[in-house]
Short mmCIF file of C-alpha atoms and ligand atoms in Angstrom, two decimals:
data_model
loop_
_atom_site.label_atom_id
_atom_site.label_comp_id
_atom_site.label_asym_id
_atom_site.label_seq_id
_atom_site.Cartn_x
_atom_site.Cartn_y
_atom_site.Cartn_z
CA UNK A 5 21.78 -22.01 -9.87
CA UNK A 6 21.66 -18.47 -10.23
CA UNK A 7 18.37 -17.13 -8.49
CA UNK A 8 17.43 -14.47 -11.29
CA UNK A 9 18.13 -17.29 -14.30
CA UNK A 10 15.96 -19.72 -12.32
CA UNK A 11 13.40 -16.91 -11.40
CA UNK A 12 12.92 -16.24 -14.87
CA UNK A 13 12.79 -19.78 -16.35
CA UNK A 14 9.97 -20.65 -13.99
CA UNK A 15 8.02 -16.94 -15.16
CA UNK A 16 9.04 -18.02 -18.92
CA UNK A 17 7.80 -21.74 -18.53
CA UNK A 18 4.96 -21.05 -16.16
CA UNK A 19 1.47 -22.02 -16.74
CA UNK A 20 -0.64 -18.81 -17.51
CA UNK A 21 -3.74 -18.72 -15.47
CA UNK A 22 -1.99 -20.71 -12.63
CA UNK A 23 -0.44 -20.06 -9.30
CA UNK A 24 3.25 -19.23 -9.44
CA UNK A 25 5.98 -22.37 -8.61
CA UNK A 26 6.75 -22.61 -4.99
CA UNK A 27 9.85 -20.51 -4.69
CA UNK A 28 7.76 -17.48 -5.54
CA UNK A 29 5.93 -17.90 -2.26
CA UNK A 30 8.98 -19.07 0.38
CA UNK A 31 12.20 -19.08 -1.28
CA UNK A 32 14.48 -16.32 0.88
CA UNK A 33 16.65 -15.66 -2.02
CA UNK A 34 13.94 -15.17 -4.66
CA UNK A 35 12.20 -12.42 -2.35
CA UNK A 36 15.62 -11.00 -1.86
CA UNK A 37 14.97 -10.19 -5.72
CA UNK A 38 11.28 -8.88 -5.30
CA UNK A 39 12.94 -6.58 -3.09
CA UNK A 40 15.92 -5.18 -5.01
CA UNK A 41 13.95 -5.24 -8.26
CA UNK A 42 10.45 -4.02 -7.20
CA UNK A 43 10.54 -2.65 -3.41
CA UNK A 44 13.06 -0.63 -3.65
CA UNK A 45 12.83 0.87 -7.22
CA UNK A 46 9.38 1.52 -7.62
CA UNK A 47 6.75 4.04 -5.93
CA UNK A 48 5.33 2.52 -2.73
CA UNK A 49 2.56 4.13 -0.35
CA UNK A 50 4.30 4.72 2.55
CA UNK A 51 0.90 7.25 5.10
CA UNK A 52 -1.13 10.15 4.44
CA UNK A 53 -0.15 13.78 4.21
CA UNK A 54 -3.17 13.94 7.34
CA UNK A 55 -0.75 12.00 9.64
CA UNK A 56 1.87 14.86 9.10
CA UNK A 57 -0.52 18.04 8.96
CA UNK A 58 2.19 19.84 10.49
CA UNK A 59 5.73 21.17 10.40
CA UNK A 60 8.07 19.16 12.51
CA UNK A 61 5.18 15.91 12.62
CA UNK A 62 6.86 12.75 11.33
CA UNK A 63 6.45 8.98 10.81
CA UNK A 64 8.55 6.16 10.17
CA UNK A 65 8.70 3.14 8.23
CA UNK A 66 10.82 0.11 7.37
CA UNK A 67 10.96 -1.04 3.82
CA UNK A 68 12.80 -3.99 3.78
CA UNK A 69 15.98 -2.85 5.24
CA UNK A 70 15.34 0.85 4.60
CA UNK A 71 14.30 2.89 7.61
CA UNK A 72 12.79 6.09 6.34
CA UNK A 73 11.37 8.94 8.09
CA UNK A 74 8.58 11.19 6.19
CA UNK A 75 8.37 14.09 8.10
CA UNK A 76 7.04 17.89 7.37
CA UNK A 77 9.02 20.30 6.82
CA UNK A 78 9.26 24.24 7.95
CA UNK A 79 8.11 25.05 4.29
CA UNK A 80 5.43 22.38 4.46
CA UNK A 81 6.80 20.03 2.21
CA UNK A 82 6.74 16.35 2.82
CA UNK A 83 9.92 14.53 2.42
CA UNK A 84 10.96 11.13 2.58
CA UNK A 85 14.35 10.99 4.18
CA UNK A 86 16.88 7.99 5.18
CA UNK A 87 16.93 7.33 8.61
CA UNK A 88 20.75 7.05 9.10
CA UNK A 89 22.50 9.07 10.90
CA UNK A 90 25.32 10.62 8.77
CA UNK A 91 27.88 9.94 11.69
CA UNK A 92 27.99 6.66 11.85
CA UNK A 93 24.11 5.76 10.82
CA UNK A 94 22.32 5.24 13.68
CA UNK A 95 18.33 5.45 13.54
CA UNK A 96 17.56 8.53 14.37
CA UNK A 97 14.21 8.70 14.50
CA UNK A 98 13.04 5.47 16.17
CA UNK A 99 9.34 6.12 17.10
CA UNK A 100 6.68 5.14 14.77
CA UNK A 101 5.58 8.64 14.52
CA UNK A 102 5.92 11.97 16.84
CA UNK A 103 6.44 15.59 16.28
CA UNK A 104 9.94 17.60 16.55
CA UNK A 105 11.81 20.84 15.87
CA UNK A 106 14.91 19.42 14.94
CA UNK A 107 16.15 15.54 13.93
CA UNK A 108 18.27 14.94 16.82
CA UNK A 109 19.94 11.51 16.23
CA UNK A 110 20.39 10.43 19.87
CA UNK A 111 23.93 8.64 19.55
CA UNK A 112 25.82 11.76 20.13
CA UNK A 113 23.19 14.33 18.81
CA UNK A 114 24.13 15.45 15.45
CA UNK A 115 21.20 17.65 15.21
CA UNK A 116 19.41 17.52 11.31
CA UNK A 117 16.79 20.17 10.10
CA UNK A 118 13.54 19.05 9.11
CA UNK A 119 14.86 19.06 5.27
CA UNK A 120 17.38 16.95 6.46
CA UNK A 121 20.20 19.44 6.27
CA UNK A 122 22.84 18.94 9.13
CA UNK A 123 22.57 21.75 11.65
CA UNK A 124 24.84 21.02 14.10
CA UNK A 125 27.50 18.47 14.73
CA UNK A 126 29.29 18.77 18.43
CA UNK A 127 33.35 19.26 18.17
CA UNK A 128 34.32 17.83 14.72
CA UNK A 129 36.94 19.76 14.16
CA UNK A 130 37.32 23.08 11.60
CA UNK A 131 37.66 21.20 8.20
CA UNK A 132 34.63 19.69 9.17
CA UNK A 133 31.66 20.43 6.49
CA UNK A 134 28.19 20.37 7.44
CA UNK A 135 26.70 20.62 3.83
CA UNK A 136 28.24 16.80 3.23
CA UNK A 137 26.64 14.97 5.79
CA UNK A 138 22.62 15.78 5.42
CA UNK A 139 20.34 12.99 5.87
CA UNK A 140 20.04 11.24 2.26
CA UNK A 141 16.48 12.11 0.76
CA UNK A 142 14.42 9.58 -1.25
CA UNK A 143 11.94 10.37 -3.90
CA UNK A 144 8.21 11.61 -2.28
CA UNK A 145 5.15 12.70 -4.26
CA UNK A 146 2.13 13.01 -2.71
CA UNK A 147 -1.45 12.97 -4.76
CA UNK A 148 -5.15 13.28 -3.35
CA UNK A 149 -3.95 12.90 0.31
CA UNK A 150 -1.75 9.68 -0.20
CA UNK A 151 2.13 9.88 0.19
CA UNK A 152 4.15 7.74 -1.83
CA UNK A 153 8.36 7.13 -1.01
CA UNK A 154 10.72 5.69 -3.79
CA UNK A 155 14.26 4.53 -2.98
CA UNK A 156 15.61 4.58 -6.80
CA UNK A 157 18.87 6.96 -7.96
CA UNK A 158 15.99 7.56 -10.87
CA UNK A 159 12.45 7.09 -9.93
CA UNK A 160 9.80 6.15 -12.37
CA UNK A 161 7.94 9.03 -13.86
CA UNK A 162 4.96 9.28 -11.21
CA UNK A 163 2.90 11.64 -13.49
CA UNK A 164 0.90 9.02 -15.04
CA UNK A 165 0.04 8.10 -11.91
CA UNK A 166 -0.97 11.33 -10.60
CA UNK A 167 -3.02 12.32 -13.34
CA UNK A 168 -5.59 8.89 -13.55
CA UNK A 169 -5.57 8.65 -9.76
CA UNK A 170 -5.79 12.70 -9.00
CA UNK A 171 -9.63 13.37 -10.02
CA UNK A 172 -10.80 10.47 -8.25
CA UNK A 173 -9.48 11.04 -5.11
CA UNK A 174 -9.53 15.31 -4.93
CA UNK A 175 -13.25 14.97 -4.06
CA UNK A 176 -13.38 13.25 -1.21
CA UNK A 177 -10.42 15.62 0.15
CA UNK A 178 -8.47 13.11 2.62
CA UNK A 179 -5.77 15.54 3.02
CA UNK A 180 -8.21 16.78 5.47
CA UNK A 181 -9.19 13.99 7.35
CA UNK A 182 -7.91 12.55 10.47
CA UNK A 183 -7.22 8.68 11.44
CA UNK A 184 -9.08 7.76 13.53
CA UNK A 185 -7.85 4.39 14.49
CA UNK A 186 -5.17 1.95 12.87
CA UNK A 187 -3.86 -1.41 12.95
CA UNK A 188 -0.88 -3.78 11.80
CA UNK A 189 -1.52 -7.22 11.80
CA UNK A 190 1.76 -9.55 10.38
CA UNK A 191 0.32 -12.29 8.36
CA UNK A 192 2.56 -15.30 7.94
CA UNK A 193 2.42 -15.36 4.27
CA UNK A 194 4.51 -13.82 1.41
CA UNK A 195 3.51 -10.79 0.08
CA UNK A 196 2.03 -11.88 -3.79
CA UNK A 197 -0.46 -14.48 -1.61
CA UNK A 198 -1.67 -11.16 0.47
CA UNK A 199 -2.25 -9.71 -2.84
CA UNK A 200 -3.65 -12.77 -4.56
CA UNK A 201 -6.32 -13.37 -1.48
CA UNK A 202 -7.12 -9.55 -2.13
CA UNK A 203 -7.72 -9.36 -5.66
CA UNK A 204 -10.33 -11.70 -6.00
CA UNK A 205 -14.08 -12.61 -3.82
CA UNK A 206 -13.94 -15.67 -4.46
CA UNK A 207 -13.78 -16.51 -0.90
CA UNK A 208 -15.72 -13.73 0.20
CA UNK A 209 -18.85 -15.77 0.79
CA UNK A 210 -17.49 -18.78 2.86
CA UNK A 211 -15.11 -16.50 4.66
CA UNK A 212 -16.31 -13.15 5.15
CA UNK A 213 -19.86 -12.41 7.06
CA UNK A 214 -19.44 -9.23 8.15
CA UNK A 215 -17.89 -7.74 4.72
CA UNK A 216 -20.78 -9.88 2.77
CA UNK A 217 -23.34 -8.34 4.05
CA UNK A 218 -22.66 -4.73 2.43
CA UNK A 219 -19.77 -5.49 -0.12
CA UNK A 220 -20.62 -7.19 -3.55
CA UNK A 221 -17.93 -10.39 -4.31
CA UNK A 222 -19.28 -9.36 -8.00
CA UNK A 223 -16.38 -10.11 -10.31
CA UNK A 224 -16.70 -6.84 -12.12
CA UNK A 225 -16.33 -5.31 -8.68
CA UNK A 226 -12.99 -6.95 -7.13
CA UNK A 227 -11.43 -7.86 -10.56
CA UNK A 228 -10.42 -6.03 -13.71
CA UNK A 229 -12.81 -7.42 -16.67
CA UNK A 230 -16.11 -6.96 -17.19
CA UNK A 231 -16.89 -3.81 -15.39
CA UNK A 232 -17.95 -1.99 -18.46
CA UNK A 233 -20.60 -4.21 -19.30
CA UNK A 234 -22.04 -4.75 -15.90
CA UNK A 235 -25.69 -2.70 -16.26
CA UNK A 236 -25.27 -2.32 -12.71
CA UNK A 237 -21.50 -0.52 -12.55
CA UNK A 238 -22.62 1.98 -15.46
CA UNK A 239 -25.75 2.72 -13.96
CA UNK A 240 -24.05 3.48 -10.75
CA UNK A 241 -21.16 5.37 -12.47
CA UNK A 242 -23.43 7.49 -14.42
CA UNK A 243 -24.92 8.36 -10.88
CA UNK A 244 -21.75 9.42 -9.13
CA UNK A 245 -20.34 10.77 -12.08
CA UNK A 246 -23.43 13.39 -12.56
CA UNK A 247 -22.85 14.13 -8.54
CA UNK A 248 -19.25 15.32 -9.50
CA UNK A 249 -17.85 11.83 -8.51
CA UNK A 250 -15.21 10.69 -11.10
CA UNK A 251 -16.28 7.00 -11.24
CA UNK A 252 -15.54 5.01 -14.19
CA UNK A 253 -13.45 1.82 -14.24
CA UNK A 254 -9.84 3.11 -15.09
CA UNK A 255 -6.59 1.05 -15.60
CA UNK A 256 -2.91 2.06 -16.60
CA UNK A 257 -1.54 0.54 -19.36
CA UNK A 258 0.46 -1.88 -17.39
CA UNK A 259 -2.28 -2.82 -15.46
CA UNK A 260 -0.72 -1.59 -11.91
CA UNK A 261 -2.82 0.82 -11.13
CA UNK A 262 -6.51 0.78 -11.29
CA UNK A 263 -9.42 3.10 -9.81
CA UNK A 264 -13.41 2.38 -9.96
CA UNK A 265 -16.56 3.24 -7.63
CA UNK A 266 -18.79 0.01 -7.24
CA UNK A 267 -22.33 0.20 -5.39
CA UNK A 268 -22.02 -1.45 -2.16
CA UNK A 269 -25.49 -3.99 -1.49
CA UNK A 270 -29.02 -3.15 -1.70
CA UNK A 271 -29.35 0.21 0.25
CA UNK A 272 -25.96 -0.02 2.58
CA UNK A 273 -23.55 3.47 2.73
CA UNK A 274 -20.75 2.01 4.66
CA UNK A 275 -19.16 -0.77 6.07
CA UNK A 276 -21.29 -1.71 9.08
CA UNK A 277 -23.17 -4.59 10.07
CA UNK A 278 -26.06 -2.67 9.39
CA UNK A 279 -25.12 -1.13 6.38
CA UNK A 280 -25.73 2.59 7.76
CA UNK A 281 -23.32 5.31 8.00
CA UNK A 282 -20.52 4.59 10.60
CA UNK A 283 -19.92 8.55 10.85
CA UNK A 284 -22.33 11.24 11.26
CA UNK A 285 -20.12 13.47 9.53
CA UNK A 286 -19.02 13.11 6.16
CA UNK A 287 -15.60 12.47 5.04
CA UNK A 288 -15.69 15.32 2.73
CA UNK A 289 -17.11 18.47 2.81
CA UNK A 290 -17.55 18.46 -0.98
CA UNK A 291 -19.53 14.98 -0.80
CA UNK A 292 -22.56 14.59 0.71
CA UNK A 293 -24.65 12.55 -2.46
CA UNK A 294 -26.48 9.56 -0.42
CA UNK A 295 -25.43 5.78 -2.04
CA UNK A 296 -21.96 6.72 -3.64
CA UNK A 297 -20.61 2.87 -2.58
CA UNK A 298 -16.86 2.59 -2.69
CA UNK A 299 -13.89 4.03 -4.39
CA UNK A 300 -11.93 0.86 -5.11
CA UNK A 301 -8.01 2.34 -5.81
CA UNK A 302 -5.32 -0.24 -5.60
CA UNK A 303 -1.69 0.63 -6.73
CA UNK A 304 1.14 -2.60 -6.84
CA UNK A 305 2.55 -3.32 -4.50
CA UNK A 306 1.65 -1.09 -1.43
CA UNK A 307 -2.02 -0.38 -1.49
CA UNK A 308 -5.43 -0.59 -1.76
CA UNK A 309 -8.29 1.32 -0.94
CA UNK A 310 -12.05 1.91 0.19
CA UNK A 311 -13.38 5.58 0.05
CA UNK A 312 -16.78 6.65 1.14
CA UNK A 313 -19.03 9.13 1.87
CA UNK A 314 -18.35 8.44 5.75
CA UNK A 315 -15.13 7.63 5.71
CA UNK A 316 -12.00 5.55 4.49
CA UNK A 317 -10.09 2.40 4.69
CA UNK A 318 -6.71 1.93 3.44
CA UNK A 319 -3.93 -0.65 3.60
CA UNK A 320 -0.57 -0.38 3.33
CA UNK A 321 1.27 -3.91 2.77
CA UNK A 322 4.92 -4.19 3.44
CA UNK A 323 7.11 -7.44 3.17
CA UNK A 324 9.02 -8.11 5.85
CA UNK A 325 10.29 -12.14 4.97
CA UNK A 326 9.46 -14.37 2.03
CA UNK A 327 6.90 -15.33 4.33
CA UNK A 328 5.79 -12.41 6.72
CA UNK A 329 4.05 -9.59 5.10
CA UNK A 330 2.73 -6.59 7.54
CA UNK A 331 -0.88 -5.33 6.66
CA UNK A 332 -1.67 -1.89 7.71
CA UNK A 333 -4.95 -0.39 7.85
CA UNK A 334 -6.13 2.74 8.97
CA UNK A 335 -9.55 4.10 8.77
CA UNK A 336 -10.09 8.01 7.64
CA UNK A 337 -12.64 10.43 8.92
CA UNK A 338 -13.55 13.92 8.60
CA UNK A 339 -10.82 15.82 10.72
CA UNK A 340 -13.74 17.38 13.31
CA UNK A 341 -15.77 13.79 13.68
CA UNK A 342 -15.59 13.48 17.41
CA UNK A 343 -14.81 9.86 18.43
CA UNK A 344 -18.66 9.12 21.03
CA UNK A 345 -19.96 11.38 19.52
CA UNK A 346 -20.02 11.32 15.63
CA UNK A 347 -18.48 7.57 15.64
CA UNK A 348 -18.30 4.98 18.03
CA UNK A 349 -15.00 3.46 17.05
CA UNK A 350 -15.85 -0.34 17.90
CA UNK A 351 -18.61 -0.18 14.82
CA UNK A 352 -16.43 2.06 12.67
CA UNK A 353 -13.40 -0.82 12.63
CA UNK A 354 -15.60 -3.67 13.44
CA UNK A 355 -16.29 -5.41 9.98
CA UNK A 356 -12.01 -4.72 8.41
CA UNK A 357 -11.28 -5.65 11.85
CA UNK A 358 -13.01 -9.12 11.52
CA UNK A 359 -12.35 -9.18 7.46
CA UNK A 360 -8.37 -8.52 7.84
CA UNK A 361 -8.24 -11.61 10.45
CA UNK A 362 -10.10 -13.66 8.16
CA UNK A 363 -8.07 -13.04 5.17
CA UNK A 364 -5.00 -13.34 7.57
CA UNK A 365 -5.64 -16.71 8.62
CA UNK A 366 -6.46 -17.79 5.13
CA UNK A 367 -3.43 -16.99 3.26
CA UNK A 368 -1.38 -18.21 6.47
CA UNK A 369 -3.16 -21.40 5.52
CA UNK A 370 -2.36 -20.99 1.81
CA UNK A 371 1.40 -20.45 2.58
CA UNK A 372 1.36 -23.22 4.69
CA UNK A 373 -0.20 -25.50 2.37
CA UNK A 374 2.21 -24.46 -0.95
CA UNK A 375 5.46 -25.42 1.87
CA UNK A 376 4.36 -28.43 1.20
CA UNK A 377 6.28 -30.65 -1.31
CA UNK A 378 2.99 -31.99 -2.99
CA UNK A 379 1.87 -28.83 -3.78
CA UNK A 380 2.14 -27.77 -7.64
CA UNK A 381 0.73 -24.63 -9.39
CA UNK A 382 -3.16 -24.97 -9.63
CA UNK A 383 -5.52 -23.14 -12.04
CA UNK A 384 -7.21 -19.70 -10.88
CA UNK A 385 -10.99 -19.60 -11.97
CA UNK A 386 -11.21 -17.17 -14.63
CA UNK A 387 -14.45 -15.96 -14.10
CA UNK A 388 -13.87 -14.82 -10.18
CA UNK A 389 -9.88 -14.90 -10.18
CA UNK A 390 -9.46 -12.86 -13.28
CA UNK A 391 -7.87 -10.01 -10.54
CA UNK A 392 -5.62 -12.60 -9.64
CA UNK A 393 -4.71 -13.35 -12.99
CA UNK A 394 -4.13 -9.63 -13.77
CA UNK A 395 -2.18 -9.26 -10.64
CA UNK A 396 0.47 -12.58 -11.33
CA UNK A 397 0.90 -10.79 -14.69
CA UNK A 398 2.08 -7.90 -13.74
CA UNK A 399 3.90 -9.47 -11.26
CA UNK A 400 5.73 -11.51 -14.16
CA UNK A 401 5.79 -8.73 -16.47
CA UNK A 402 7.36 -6.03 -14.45
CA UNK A 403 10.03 -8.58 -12.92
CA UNK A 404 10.92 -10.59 -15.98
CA UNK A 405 12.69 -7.50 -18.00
CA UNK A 406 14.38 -6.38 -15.05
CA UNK A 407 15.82 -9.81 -14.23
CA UNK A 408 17.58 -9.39 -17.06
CA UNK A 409 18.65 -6.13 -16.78
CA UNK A 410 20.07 -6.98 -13.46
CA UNK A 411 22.86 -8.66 -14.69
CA UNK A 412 24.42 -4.93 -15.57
CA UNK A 413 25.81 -3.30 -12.59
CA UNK A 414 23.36 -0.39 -12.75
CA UNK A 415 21.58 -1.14 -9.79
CA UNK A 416 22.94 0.99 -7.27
CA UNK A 417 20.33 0.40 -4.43
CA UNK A 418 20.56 -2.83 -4.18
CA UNK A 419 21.01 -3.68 -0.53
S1 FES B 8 25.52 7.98 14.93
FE1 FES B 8 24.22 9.71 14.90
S2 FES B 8 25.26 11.16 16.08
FE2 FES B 8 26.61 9.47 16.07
FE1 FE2 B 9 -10.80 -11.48 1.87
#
């Protein structure tokens, strides 16, 4: 059977408030589809403007089969460009990051500018035409110190976007911070589980010691409902918010986007096993109010976030199979907090560190469990899973429309 008409007749016939039918999880051909129809048409967070403070510095990543370099350039503008070569399409960039003058692929150096503009191609002949063969550029915006890469012909509109998610972040300035460490773990699991296991707490108290012990599994703090009548959120809002802190519990319409600061437990600052600041400095010069909690931003599919007053964590997920998904997470400080001195980095990373190998090894065991042929959609619980719910949702209702659509041949990125 055709894999969009099946994909669809399990979204149009599926239980609401239950876990999707197997294929969603394992099946090679329907993540073939997540790919063409949300990873490479939408807006995904790709680093931060930090890790390319300068012309010429550069990282790279692999969406799907997409290797793009983000890199600097001589103007200071970040771009987003496909790397493949114009020759014959080598890699040409193939460390994960670095810093360079020029983009020299190293097949038989054609030489690019940082724009991406071909600067020099060795003995290929006089009707040959340098202004043809630039490195192909994909869509980049950056907002608040987050860089986001889209590999559409015609990009979403990212305004919307920028404007709920701008005043939240501009406080806590991360284009000026530094990372100070980062990790990727693979977990063996397809990408919607990674997000289901991180949308809810559910688990958080069985599973996660270290993270329980300053983070609140509070529905109204991981999920999407009730936020705005939790005494405890408005009280806390109307705190930050009077300290200059944009705060409240926002949402975009279609529900993939959402931004909120949540008190962390009783007196705790950070994410430590003691609850006190991991990071003598602040993150941000222009916050230094005592008990601001955590900025809770997550955008579909690519990210989600922890700002506060010390520092950052943020996570980058990337699909790699229908059942390997790479987790990245890199933790943000003020760019002059001396590592020994201001931070010692084993208590900075300690409780993600533990947390991201917890959650890895339980949605390993969830994908192993739905292989099985006995397993069947089961119900989420609606009072702790309601992020979960939200997040199959919009799942369903951003991919249904397009599977349809997908039957024209407008889809020119398809890969
Ligand atoms: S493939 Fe890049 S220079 Fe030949
Ligand atoms: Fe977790």
């Amino acid at each position: 059977m055709d894999t969009k008409i099946d994909m669809l007749s399990r979204l149009e016939r599926r239980r609401q408030g239950f876990s999707l039918d197997r294929p969603f999880y394992t099946d090679p051909d329907f993540f073939k589809i997540d790919m063409e129809l949300i990873w490479y048409r939408d807006w995904l967070f790709v680093g931060h403007d930090c890790e390319v403070a300068k012309p010429g510095s550069y990282f790279t990543v692999q969406i799907g089969v997409y290797p793009i370099v983000v890199v600097r350039g001589q103007d200071g503008v970040i771009r987003a460009l496909h790397n493949s070569c114009r020759h014959r399409g080598s890699r040409v960039c193939s460390a994960e990051k670095g810093m360079a003058a020029k983009l020299v692929c190293p097949y038989h150096q054609w030489t690019y500018e940082l724009d991406g503009s071909l600067l020099f191609a060795r003995q290929m002949g006089d009707d040959f035409c340098k202004q043809d063969f630039g490195l192909k550029q994909a869509a980049c915006e950056s907002v608040g110190g987050y860089i986001f890469v889209c590999l559409a012909d015609e990009p979403a509109d990212f305004a919307p976007m920028r404007a709920m998610i701008e005043p939240y972040l501009a406080p806590h300035r991360l284009t000026e911070a530094k990372v100070a460490f980062e990790s990727t773990i693979i977990e063996k699991g397809n990408w919607k589980l990674v997000w289901e296991n991180n949308r809810e707490c559910y688990h958080c108290a069985a599973n996660h010691p270290e993270l329980c012990k300053t983070f609140p599994e509070a529905p109204t703090v991981t999920g999407v409902q009730g936020a705005n009548s939790d005494p405890e959120m408005l009280a806390h809002w109307a705190k930050c918010e009077a300290a200059g802190l944009p705060s409240k519990f926002s949402i975009d319409p279609a529900g993939q986007f959402r931004a909120t600061r949540a008190p962390l437990l009783r007196d705790a600052v950070s994410y430590t096993m003691s609850g006190r600041r991991a990071v003598k400095k602040y993150l941000s010069d222009a916050v230094s109010a005592d008990r601001i909690g955590s900025l809770l931003l997550y955008h579909y599919p690519t990210t989600w976030n922890h700002i506060l007053g010390d520092h950052a964590v943020t996570f980058r997920v990337l699909p790699i199979s229908a059942t390997e998904t790479a987790v990245t997470t890199k933790w943000l400080v003020h760019r002059d907090a001396v590592e020994g001195v201001d931070y010692d980095l084993a208590e900075l990373t300690h409780v993600w560190t533990e947390t991201n190998d917890q959650d890895r090894r339980i949605v390993e065991e969830n994908a192993f469990g739905i292989q099985s042929p006995a397993y069947e959609p089961g119900p989420y619980s609606e009072m702790h899973e309601g992020g979960v719910i939200q997040f199959v949702n919009w799942y369903a209702d951003f991919i249904g429309p397009r599977l349809v659509e997908g039957e024209k041949p407008a889809l020119k990125n398809v890969a």
